[in-house]
mmCIF file of N, CA and C in Angstrom:
data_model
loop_
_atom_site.group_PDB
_atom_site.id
_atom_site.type_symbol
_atom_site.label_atom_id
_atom_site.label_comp_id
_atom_site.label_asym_id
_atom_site.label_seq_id
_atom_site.Cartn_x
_atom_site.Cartn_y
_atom_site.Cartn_z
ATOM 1 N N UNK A 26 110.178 134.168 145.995
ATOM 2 C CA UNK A 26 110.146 135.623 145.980
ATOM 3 C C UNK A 26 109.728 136.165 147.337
ATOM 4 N N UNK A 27 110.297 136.946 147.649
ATOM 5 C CA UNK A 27 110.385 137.914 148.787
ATOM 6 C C UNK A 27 108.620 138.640 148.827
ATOM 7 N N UNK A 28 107.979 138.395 149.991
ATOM 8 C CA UNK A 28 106.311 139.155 150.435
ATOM 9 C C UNK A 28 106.584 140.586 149.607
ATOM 10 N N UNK A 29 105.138 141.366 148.995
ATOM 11 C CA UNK A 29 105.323 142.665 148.871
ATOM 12 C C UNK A 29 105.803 143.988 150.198
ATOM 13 N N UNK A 30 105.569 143.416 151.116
ATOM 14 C CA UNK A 30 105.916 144.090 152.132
ATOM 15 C C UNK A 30 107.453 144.575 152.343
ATOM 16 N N UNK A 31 107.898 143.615 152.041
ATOM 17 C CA UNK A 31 109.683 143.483 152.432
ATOM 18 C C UNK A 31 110.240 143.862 151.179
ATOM 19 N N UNK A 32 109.714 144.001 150.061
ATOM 20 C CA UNK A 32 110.311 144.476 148.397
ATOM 21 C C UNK A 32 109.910 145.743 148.805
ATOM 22 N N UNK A 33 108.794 146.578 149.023
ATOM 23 C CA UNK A 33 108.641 147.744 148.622
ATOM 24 C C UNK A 33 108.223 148.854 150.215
ATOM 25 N N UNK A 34 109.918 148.743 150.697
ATOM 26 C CA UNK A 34 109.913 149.297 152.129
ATOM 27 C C UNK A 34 110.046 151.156 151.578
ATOM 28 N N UNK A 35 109.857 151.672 152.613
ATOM 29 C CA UNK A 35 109.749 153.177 152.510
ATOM 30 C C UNK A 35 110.990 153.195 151.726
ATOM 31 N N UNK A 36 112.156 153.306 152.058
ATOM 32 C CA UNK A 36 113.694 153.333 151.621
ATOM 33 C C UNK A 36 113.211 153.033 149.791
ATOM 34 N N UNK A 37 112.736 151.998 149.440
ATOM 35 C CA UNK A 37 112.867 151.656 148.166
ATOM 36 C C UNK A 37 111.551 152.462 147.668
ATOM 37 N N UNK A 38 110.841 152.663 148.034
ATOM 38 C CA UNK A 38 109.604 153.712 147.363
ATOM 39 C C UNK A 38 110.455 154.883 147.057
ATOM 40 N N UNK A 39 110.936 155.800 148.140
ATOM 41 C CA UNK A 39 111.710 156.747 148.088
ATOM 42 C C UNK A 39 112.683 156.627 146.778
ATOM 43 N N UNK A 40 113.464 155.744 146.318
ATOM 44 C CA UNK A 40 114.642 155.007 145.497
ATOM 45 C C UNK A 40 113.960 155.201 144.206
ATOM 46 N N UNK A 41 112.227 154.271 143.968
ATOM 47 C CA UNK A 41 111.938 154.707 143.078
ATOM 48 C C UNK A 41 111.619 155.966 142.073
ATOM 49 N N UNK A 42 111.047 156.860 143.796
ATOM 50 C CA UNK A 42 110.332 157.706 143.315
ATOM 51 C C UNK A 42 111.232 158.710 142.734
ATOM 52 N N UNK A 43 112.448 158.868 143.768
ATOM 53 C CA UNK A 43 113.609 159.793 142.859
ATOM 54 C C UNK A 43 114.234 159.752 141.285
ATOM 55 N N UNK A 44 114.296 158.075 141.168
ATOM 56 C CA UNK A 44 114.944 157.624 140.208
ATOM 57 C C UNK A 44 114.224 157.678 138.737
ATOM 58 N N UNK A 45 112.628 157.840 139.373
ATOM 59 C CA UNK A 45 111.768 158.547 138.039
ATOM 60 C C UNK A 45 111.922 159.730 137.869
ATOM 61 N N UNK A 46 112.444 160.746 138.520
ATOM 62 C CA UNK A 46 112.889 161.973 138.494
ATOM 63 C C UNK A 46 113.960 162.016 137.832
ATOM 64 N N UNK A 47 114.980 161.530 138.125
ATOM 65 C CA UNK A 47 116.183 161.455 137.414
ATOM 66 C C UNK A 47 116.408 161.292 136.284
ATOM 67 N N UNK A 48 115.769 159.643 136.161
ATOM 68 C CA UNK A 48 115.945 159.300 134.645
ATOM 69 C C UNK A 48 116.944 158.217 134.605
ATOM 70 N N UNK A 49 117.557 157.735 133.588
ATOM 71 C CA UNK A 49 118.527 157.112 133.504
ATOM 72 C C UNK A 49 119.787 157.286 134.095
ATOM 73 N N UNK A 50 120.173 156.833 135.252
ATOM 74 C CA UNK A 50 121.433 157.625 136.131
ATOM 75 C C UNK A 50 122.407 155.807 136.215
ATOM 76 N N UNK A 51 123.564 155.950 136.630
ATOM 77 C CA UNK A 51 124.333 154.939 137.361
ATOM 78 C C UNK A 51 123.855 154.662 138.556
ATOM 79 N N UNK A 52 124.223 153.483 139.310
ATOM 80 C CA UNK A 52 123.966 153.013 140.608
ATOM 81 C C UNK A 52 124.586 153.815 141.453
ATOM 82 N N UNK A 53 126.259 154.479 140.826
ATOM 83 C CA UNK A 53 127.146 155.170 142.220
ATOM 84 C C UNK A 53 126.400 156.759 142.053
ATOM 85 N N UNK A 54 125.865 157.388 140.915
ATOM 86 C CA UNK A 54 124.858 158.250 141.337
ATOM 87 C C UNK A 54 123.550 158.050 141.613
ATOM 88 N N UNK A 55 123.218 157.224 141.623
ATOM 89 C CA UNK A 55 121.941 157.253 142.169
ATOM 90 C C UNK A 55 122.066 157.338 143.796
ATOM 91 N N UNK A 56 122.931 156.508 144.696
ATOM 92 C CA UNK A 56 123.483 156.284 145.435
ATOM 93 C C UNK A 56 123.755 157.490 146.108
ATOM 94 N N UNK A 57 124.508 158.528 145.386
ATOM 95 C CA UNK A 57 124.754 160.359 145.658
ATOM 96 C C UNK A 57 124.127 161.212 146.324
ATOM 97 N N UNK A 58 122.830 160.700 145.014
ATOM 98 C CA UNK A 58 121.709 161.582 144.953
ATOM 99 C C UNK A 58 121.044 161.281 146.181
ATOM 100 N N UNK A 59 120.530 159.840 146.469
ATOM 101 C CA UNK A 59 120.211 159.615 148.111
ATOM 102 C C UNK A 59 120.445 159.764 148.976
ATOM 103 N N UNK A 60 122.119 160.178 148.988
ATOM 104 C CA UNK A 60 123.046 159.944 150.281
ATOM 105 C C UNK A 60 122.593 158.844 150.970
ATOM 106 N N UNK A 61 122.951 157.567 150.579
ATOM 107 C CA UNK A 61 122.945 156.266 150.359
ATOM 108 C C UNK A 61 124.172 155.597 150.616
ATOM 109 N N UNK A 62 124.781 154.610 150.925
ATOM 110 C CA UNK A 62 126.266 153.593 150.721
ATOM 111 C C UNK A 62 125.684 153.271 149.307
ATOM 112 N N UNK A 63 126.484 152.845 148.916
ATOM 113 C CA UNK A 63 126.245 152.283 147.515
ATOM 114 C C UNK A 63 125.929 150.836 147.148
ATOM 115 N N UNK A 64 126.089 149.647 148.300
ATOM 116 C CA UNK A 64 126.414 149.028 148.593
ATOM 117 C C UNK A 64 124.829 148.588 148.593
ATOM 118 N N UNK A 65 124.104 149.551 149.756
ATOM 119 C CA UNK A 65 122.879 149.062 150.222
ATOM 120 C C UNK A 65 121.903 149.865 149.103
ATOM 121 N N UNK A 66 122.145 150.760 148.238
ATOM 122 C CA UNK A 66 121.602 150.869 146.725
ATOM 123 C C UNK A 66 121.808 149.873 145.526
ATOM 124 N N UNK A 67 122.730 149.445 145.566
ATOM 125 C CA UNK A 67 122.990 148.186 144.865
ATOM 126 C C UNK A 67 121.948 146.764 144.910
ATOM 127 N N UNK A 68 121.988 146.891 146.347
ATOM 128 C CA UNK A 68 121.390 145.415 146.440
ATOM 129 C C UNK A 68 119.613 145.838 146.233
ATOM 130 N N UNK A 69 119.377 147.007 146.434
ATOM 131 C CA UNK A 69 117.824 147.498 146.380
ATOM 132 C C UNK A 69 117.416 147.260 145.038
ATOM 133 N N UNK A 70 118.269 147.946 144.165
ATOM 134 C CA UNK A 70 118.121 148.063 142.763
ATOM 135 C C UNK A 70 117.780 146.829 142.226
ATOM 136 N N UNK A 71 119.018 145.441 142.905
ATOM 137 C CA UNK A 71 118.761 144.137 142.252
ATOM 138 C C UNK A 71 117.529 143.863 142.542
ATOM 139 N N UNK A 72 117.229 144.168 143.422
ATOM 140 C CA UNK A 72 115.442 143.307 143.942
ATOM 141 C C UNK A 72 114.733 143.997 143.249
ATOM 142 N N UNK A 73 114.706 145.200 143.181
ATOM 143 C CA UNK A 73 113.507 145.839 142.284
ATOM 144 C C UNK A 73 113.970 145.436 140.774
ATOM 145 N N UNK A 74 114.587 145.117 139.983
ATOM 146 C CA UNK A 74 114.911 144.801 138.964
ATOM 147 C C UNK A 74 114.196 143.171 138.731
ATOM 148 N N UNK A 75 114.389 142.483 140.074
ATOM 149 C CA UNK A 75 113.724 141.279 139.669
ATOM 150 C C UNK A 75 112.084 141.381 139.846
ATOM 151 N N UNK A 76 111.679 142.671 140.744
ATOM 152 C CA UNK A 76 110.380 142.877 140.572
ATOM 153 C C UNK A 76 109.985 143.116 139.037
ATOM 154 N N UNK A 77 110.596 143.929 138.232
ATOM 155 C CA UNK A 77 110.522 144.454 136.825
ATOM 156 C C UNK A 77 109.853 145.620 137.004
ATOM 157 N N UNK A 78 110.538 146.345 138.184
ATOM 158 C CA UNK A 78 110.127 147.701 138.506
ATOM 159 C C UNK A 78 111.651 148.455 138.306
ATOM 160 N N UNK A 79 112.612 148.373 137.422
ATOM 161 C CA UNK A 79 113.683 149.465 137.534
ATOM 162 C C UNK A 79 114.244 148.322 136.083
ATOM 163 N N UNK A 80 114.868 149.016 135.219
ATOM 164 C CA UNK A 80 115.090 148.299 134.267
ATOM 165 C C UNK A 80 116.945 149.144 133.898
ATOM 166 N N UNK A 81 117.622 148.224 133.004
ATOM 167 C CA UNK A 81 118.733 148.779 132.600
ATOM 168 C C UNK A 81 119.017 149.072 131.425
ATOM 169 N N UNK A 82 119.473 150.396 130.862
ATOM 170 C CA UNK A 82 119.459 150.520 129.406
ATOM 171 C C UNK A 82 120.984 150.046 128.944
ATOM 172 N N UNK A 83 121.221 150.322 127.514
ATOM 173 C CA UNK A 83 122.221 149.580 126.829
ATOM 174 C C UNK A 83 123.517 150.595 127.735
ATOM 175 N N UNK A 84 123.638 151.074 128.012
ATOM 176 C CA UNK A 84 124.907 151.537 128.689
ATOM 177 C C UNK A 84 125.168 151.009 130.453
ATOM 178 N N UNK A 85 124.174 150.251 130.817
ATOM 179 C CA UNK A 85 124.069 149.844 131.958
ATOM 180 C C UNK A 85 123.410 151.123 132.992
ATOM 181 N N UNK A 86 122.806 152.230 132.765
ATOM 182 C CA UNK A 86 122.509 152.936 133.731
ATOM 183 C C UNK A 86 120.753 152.592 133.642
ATOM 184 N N UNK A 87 120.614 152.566 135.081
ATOM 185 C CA UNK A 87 118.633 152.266 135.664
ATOM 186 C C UNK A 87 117.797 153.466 135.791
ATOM 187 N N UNK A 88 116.869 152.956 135.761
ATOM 188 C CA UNK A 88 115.821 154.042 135.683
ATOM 189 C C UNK A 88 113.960 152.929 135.866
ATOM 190 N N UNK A 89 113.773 154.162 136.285
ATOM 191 C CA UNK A 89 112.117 153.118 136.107
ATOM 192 C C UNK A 89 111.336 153.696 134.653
ATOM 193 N N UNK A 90 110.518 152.991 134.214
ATOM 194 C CA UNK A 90 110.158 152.858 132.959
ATOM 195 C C UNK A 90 108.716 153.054 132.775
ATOM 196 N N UNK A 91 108.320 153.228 134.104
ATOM 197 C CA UNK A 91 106.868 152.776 134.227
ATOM 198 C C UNK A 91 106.663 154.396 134.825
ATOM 199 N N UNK A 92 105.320 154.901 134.465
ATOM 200 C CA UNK A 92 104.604 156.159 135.333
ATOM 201 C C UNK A 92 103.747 156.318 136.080
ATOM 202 N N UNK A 93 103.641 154.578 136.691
ATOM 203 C CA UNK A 93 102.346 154.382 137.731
ATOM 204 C C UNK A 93 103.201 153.273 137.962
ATOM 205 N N UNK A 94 102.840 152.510 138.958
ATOM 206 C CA UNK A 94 102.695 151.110 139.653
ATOM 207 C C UNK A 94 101.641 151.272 140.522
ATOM 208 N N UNK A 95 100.681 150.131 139.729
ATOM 209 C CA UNK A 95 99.214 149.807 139.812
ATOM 210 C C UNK A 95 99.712 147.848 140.916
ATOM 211 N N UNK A 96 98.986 148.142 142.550
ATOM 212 C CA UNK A 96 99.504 146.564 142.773
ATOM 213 C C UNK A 96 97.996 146.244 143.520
ATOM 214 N N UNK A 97 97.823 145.120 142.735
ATOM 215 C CA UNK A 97 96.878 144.097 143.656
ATOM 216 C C UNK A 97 97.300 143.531 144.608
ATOM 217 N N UNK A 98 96.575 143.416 145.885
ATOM 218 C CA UNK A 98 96.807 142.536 147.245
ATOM 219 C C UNK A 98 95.920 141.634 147.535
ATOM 220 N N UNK A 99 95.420 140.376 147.070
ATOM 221 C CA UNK A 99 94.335 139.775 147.277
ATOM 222 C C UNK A 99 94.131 139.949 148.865
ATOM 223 N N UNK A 100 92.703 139.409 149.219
ATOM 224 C CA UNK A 100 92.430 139.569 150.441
ATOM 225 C C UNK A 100 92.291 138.033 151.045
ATOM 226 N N UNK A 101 92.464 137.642 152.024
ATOM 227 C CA UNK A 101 91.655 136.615 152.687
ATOM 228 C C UNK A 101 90.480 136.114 152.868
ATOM 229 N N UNK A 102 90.026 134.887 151.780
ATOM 230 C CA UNK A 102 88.542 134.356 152.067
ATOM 231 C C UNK A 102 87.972 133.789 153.073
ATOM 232 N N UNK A 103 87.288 134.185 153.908
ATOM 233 C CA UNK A 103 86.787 133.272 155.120
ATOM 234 C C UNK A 103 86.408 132.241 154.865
ATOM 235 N N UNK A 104 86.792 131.394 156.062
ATOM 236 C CA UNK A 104 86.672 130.006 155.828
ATOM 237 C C UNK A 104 85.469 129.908 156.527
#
């Protein structure tokens, strides 16, 4: 799995944060709504989907599900 750093870049915060606004939309509107390629919304969506931060309902359109994302970052123990 990909560092939290590189999953949750400004671009995909932004992605989320709209897409809780939205609601249940398609990828080629969600894509719209960003003024986005669709292409490089596509592949965002897959990664956050394997985070289990954007989920798909029975018609295939995404949305986030969640009304917080709460993330731990452990810290470094000195040696």
């Amino acid at each position: 799995m990909k560092p939290f750093a590189k999953v949750f870049t400004l671009k995909r915060w932004e992605l989320i944060s709209e897409l809780k606004k939205f609601g249940a939309v398609s990828i080629y509107e969600l894509a719209k709504r960003l003024d986005r390629h669709y292409r490089n919304v596509h592949q965002d969506v897959a990664l956050l989907s394997e985070w289990l931060v954007i989920e798909k309902d029975e018609h295939g359109k995404v949305f986030v599900p969640w009304d917080e994302i709460d993330v731990r970052l452990p810290l470094p123990v000195a040696a």
